[in-house]
Tab-separated table of C-alpha atoms and ligand atoms in Angstrom:
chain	number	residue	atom	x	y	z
A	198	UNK	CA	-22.973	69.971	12.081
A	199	UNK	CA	-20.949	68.780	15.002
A	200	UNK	CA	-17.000	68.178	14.199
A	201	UNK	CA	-14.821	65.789	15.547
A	202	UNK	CA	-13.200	67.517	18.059
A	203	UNK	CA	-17.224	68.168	19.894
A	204	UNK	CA	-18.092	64.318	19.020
A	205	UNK	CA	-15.270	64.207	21.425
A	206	UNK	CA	-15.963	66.398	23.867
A	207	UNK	CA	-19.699	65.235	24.043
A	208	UNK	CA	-18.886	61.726	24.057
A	209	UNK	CA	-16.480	62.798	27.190
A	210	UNK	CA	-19.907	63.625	29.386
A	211	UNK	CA	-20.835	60.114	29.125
A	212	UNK	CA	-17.440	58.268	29.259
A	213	UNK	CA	-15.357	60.396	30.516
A	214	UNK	CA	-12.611	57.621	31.319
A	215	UNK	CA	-11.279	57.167	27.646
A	216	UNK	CA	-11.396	58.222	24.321
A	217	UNK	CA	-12.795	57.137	21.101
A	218	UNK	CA	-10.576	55.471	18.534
A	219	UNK	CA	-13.155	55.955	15.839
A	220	UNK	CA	-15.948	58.042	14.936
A	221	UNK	CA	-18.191	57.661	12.354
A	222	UNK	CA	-22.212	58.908	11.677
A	223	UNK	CA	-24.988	56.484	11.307
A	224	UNK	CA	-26.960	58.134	8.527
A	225	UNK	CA	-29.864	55.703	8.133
A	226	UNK	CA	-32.113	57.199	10.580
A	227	UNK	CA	-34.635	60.115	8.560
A	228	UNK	CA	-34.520	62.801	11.907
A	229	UNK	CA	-31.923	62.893	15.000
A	230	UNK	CA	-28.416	62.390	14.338
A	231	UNK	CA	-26.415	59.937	15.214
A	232	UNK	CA	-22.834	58.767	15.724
A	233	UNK	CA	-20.707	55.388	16.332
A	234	UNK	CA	-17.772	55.445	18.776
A	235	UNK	CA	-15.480	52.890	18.859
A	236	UNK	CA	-12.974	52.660	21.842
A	237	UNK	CA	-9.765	50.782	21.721
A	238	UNK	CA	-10.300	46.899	21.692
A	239	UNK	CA	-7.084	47.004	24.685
A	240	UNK	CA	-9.425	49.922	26.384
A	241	UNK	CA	-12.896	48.547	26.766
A	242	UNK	CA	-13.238	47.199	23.407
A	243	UNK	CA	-16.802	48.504	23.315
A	244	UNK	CA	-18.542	50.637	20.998
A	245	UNK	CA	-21.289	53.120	21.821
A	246	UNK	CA	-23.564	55.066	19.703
A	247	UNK	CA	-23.839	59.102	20.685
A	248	UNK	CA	-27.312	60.567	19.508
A	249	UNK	CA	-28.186	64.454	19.401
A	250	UNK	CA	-31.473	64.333	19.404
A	251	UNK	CA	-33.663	66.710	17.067
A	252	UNK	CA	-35.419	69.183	19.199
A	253	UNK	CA	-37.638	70.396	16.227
A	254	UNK	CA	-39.222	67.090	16.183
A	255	UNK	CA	-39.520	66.023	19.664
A	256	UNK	CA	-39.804	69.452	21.692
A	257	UNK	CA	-39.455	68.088	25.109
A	258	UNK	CA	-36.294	65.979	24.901
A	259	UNK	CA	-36.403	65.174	29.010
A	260	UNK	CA	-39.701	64.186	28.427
A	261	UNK	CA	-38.905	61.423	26.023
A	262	UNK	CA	-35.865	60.081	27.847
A	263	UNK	CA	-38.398	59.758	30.836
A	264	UNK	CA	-40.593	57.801	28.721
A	265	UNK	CA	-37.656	55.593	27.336
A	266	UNK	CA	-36.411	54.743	30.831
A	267	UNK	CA	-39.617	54.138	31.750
A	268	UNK	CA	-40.391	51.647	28.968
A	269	UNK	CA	-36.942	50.219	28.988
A	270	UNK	CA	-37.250	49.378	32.958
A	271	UNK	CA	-40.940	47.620	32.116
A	272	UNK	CA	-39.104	45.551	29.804
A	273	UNK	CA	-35.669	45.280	30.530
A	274	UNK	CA	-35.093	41.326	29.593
A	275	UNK	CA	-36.081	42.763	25.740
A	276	UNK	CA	-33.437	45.599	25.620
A	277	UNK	CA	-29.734	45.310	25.224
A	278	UNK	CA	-29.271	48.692	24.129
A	279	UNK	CA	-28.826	50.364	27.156
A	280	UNK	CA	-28.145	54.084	28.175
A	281	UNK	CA	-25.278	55.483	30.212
A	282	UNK	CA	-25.805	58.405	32.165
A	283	UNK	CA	-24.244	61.650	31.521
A	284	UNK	CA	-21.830	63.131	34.468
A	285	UNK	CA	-25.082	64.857	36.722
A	286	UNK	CA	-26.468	61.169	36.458
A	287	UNK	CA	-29.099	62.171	33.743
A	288	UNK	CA	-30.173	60.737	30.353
A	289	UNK	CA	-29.610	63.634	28.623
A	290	UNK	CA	-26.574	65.710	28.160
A	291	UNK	CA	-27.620	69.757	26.687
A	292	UNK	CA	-24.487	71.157	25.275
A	293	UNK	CA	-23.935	75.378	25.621
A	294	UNK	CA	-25.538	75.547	21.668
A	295	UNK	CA	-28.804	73.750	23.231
A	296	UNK	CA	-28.075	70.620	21.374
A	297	UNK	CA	-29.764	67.861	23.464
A	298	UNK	CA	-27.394	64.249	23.774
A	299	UNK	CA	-27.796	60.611	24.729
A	300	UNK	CA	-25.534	57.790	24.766
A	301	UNK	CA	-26.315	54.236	24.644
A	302	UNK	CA	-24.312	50.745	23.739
A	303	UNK	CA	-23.853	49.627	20.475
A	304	UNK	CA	-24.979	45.732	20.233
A	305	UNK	CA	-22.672	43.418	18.235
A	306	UNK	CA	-23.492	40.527	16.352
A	307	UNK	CA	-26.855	41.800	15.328
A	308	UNK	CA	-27.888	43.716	11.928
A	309	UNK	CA	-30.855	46.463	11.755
A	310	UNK	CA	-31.548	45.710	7.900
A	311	UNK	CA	-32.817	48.478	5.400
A	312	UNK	CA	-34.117	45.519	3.111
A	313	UNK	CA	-35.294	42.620	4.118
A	314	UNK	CA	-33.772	39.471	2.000
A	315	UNK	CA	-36.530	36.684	3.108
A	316	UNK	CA	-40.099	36.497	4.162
A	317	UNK	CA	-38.746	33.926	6.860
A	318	UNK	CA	-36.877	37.202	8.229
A	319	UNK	CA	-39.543	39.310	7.946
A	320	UNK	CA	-41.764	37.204	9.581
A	321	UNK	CA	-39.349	37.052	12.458
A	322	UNK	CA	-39.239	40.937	12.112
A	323	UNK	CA	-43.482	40.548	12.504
A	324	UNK	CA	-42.684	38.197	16.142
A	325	UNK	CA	-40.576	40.890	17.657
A	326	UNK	CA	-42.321	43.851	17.222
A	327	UNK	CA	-45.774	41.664	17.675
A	328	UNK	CA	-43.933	40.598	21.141
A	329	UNK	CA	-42.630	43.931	21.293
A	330	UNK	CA	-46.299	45.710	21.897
A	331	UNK	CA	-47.319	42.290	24.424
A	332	UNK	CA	-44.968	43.638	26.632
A	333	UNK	CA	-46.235	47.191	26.524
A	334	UNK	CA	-49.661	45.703	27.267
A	335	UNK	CA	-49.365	45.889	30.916
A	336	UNK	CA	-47.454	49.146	30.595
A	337	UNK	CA	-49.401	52.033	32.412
A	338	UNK	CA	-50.157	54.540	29.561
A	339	UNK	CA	-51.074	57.364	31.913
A	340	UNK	CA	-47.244	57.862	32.723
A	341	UNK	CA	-45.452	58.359	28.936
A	342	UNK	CA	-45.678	61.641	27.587
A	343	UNK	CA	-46.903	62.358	24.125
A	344	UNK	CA	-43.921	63.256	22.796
A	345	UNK	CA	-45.010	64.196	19.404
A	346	UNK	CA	-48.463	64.749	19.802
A	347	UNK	CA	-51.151	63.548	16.974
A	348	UNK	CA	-48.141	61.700	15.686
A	349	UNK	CA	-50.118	59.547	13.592
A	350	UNK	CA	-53.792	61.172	13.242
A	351	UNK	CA	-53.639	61.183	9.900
A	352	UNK	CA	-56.655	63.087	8.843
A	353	UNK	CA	-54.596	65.504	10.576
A	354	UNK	CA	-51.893	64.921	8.621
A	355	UNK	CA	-54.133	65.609	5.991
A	356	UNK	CA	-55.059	69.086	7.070
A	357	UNK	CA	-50.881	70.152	7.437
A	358	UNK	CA	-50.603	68.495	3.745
A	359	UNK	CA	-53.374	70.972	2.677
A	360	UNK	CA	-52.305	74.072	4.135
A	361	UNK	CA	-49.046	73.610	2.994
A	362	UNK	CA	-50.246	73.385	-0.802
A	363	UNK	CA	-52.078	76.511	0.350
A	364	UNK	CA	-49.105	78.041	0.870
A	365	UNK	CA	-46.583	76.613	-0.957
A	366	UNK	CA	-43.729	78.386	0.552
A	367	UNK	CA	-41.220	76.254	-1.278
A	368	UNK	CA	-42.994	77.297	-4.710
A	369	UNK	CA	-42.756	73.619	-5.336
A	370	UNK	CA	-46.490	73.091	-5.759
A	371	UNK	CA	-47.593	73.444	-9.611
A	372	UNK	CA	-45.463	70.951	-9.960
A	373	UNK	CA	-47.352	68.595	-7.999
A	374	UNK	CA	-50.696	68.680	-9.637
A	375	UNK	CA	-50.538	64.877	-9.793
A	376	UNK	CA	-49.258	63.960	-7.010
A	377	UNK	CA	-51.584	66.068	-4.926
A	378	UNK	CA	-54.697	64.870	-6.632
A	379	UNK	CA	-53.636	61.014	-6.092
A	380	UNK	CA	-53.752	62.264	-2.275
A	381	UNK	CA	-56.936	64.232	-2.327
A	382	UNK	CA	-59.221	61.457	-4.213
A	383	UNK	CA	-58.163	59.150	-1.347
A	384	UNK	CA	-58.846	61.736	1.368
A	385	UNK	CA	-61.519	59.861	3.140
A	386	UNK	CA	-59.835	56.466	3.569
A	387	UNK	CA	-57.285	58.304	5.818
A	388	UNK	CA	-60.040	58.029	8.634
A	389	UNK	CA	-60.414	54.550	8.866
A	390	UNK	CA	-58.039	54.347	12.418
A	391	UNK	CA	-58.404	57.468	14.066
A	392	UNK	CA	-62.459	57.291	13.864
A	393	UNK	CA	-62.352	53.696	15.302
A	394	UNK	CA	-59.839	54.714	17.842
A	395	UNK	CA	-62.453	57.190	18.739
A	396	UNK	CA	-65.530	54.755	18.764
A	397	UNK	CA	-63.928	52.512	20.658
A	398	UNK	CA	-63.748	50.079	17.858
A	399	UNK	CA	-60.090	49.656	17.788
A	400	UNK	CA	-58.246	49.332	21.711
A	401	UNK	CA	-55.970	52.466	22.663
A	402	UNK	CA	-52.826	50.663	23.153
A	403	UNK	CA	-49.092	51.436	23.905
A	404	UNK	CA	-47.325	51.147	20.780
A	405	UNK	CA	-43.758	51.645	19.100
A	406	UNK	CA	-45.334	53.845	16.375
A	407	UNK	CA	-41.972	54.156	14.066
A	408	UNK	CA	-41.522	50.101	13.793
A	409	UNK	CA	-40.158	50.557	10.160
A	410	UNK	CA	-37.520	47.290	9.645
A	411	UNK	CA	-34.329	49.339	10.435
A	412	UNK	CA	-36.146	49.668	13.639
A	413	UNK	CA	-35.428	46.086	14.831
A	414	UNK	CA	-32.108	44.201	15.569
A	415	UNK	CA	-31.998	40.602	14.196
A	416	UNK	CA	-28.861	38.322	15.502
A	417	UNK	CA	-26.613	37.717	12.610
A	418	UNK	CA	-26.058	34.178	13.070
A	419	UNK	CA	-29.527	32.846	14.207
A	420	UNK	CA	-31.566	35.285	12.312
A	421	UNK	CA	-33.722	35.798	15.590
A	422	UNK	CA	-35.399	38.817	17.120
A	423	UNK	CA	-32.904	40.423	19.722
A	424	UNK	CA	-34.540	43.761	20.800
A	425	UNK	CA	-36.774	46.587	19.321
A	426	UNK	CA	-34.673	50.062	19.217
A	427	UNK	CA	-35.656	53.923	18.273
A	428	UNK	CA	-38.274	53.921	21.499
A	429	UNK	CA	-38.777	57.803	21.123
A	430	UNK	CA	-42.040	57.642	19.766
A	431	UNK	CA	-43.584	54.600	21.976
A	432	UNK	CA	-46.873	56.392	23.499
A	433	UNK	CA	-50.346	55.357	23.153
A	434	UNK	CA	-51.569	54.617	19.959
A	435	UNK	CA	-53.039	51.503	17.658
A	436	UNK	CA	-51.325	48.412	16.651
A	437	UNK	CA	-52.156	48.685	13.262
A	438	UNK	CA	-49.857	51.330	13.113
A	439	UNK	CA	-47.034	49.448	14.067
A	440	UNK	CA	-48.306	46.653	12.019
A	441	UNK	CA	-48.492	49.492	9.085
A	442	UNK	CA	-45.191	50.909	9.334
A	443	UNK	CA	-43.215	47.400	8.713
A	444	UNK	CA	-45.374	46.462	5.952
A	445	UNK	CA	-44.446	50.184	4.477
A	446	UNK	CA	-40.922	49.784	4.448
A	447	UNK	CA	-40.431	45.422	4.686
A	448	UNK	CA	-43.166	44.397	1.701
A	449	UNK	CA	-41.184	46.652	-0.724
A	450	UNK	CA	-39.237	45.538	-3.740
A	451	UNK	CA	-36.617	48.686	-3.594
A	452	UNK	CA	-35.866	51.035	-0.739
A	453	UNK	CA	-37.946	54.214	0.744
A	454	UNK	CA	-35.881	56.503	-1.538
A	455	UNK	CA	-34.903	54.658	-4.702
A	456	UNK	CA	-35.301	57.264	-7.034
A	457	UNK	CA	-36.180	55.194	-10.128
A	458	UNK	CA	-40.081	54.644	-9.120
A	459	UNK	CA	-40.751	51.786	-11.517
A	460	UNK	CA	-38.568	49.509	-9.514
A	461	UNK	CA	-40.671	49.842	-6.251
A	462	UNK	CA	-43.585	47.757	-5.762
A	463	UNK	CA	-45.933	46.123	-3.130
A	464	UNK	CA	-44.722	42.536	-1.994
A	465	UNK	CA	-48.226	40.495	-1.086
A	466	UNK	CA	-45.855	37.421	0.067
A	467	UNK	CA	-44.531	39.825	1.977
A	468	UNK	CA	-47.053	41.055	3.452
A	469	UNK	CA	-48.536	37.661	4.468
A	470	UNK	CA	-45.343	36.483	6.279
A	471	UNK	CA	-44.968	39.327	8.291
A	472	UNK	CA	-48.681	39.443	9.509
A	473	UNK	CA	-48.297	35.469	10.291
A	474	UNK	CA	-45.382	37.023	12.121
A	475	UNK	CA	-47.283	39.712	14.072
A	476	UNK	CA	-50.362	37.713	14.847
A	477	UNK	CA	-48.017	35.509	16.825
A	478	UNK	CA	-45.827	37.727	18.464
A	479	UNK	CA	-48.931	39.770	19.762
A	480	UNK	CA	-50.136	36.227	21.511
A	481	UNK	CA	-53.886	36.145	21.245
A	482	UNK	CA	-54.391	39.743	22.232
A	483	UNK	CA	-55.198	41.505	19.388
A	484	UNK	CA	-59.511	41.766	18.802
A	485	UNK	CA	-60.685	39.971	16.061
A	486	UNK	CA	-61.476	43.588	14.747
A	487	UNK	CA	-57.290	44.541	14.464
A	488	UNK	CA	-56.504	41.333	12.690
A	489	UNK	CA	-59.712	42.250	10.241
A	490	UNK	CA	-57.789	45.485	9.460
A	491	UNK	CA	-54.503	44.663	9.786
A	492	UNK	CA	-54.402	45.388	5.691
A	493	UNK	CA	-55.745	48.660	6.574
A	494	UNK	CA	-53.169	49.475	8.695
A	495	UNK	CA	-50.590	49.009	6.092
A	496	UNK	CA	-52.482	50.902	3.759
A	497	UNK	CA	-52.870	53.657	5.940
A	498	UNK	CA	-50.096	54.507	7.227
A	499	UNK	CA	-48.180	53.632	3.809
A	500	UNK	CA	-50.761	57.208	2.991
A	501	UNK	CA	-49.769	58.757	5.841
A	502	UNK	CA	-46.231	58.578	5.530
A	503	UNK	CA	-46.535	59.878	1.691
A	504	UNK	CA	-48.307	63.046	2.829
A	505	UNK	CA	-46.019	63.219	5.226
A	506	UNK	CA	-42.788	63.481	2.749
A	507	UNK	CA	-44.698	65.677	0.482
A	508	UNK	CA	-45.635	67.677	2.951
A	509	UNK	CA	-41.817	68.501	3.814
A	510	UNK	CA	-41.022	69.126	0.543
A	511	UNK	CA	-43.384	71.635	-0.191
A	512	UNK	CA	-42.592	73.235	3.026
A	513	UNK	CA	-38.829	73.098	1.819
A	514	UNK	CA	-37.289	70.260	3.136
A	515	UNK	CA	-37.318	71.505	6.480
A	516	UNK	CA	-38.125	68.182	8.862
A	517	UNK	CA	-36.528	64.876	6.914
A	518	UNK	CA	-33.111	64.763	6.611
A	519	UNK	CA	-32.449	65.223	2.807
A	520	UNK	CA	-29.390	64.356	0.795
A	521	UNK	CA	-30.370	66.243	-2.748
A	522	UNK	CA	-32.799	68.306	-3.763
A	523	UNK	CA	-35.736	66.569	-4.657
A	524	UNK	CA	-35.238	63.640	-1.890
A	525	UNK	CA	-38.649	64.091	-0.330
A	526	UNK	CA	-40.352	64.044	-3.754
A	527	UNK	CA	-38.487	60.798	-4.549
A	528	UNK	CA	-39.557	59.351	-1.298
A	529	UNK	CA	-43.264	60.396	-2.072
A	530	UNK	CA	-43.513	58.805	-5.378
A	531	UNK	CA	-42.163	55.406	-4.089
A	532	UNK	CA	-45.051	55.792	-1.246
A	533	UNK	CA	-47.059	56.131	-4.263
A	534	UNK	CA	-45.920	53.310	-5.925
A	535	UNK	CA	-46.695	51.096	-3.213
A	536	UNK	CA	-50.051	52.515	-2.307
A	537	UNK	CA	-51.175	51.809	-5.527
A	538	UNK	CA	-49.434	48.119	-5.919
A	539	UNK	CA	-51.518	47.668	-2.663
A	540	UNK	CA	-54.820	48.888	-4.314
A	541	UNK	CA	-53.863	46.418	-7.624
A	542	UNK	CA	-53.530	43.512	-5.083
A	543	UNK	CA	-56.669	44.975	-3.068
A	544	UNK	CA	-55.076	44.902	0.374
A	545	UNK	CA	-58.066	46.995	1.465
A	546	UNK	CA	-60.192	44.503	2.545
B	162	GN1	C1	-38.360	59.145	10.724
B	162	GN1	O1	-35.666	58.999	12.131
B	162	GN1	P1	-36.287	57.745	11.650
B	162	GN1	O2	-35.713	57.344	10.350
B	162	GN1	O3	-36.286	56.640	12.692
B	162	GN1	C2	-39.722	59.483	11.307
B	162	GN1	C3	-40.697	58.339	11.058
B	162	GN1	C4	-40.773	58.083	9.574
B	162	GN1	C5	-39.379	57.802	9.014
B	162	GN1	C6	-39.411	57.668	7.517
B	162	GN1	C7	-39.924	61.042	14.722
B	162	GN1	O4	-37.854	58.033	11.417
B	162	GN1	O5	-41.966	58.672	11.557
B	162	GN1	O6	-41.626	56.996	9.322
B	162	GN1	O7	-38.470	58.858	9.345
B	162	GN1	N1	-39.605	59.757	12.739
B	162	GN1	C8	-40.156	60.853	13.282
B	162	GN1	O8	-38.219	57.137	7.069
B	162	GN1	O9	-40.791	61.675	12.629
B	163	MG	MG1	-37.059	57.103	14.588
């Protein structure tokens, strides 16, 4: 954990001119870590937000800035969050420890909500990240890295859950008879994308692939889309994931980690406004097959992203951030919760 005193000195490669009045961390995001700076309002009166971005998760850090600036210059007009360049004119700044550092504006009068409050705002949520992806469309894919490759192949996903019941180095997984089972009865629904992907069914496109709602900034005042942020996992991939991943965290009644699991539940009006949303944003160029299985996207990846947290846990809490002990299993069972509010209200088409 970085003190003060190096939030300082990092913060120094990119703005080297003055110093912070205030520092505090951003905790809301699940894998880098992140930090607000707030200069004097008689300085610059601007605030910036330093990242150190986790080089377990995305191994080739120079990589993903290349892909960012790439994306960011194809769609500039979208983007107020904007990078400034360390000293040696880079992205990236790589402390002596190895820790790996970006800087980039903070943009006022806008709020990234956890929960949304109305399906009017989600739906507006569903435009900008549906508008988001239009933009991408022209976007050659040939130049991004993979910067987490088979991100979202979740048969895959699948296979890591597996072996790490197998070997359950956490000794967490007697415990887990139910929860295990609820994933292994519904093993073969987790290859309704990736097969169609393969077929050709569903496009390859360029997509966001982490669009959860605290992914998008929505002006305070108007309530409209400003700009799509966290671009470190845009790379090819399907829109239904990106479809998926709002509906995960957006057509919820409590939050990814509320740890009583009765209170979570699948929101179907939900649901509906933010694919109205979507369907708009994306302009006419989704296939007739996407919109058929939009509901399978959210049901998907909603699987996915359970596996995913149970997966960490039994592997000892080693990729998620985690607050308390049994955060990951809290965060499965409200996965759970919503998978099956989303099999009551038979969102699988
Ligand atoms: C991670 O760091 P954050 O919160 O933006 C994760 C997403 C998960 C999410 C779950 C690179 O996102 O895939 O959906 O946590 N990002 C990565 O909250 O693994
Ligand atoms: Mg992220």
């Amino acid at each position: 954990m970085p003190n003060q005193q190096d939030i300082r000195r990092i913060a120094a490669a990119f703005c080297p001119e003055t110093e912070p009045v205030g520092i505090r961390e951003l905790t809301s995001g699940n894998v880098n870590a992140t930090y607000r700076l707030d200069y004097d309002p008689q300085d610059r009166g601007r605030s910036l937000v330093l990242q150190r971005i986790n080089t377990e998760a995305f191994r080739n850090p120079e990589a993903l800035m290349e892909n960012i600036r790439l994306v960011t210059g194809h769609i500039r007009a979208a983007l107020a969050a904007a990078f400034l360049p360390a000293a040696d004119g880079s992205l990236l700044h790589r402390e002596p420890d190895g820790g790996c550092w970006r800087c980039y504006r903070f943009v006022d009068g806008v709020t990234a909500y956890d929960r949304i409050e109305s399906p009017a705002q989600f739906c507006e949520a569903g435009r900008g990240f549906g508008a988001f992806q239009t933009m991408l469309a022209d976007f050659p894919a040939d130049r991004l890295t993979e910067t987490i490759p088979f991100f979202h192949d979740t048969p895959r996903r699948y296979g890591t859950f597996r072996a790490a019941v197998a070997e359950d180095a956490a000794g967490r997984a007697s415990s887990l008879a139910a929860d295990i089972a609820f994933f292994d009865s519904r093993a073969a629904r987790m290859r309704g994308i990736v097969d169609r992907l393969a077929s050709g069914e569903l496009p390859l496109r360029v997509t966001h692939n982490d669009t959860k709602l605290s992914n998008i900034l929505l002006d305070e005042t108007t309530g409209a889309f400003v700009c799509v942020i966290d671009l470190d996992t845009v790379m090819p991939g399907s829109s239904l994931y990106d479809f998926g991943d709002s509906i995960r965290t957006g057509a919820c009644t409590a939050a990814e980690d509320e740890p009583d699991a009765e209170r979570v539940d699948f929101r179907a009006d939900m649901f509906r406004a933010y694919a109205e949303g979507f369907v708009e944003g994306t302009a006419g160029a989704l296939t007739d097959r996407e919109i058929a299985m939009l509901p399978d996207g959210a049901y998907i990846i909603t699987l996915e992203q359970a596996i995913r947290f149970l997966t960490d846990y039994l592997e000892g809490d080693v990729y998620y951030h985690t607050a308390y002990a049994d955060h990951n299993l809290v965060r499965t069972r409200t996965q759970i919760r919503m998978l099956m509010g989303m099999e009551r209200d038979e969102v699988i088409l």
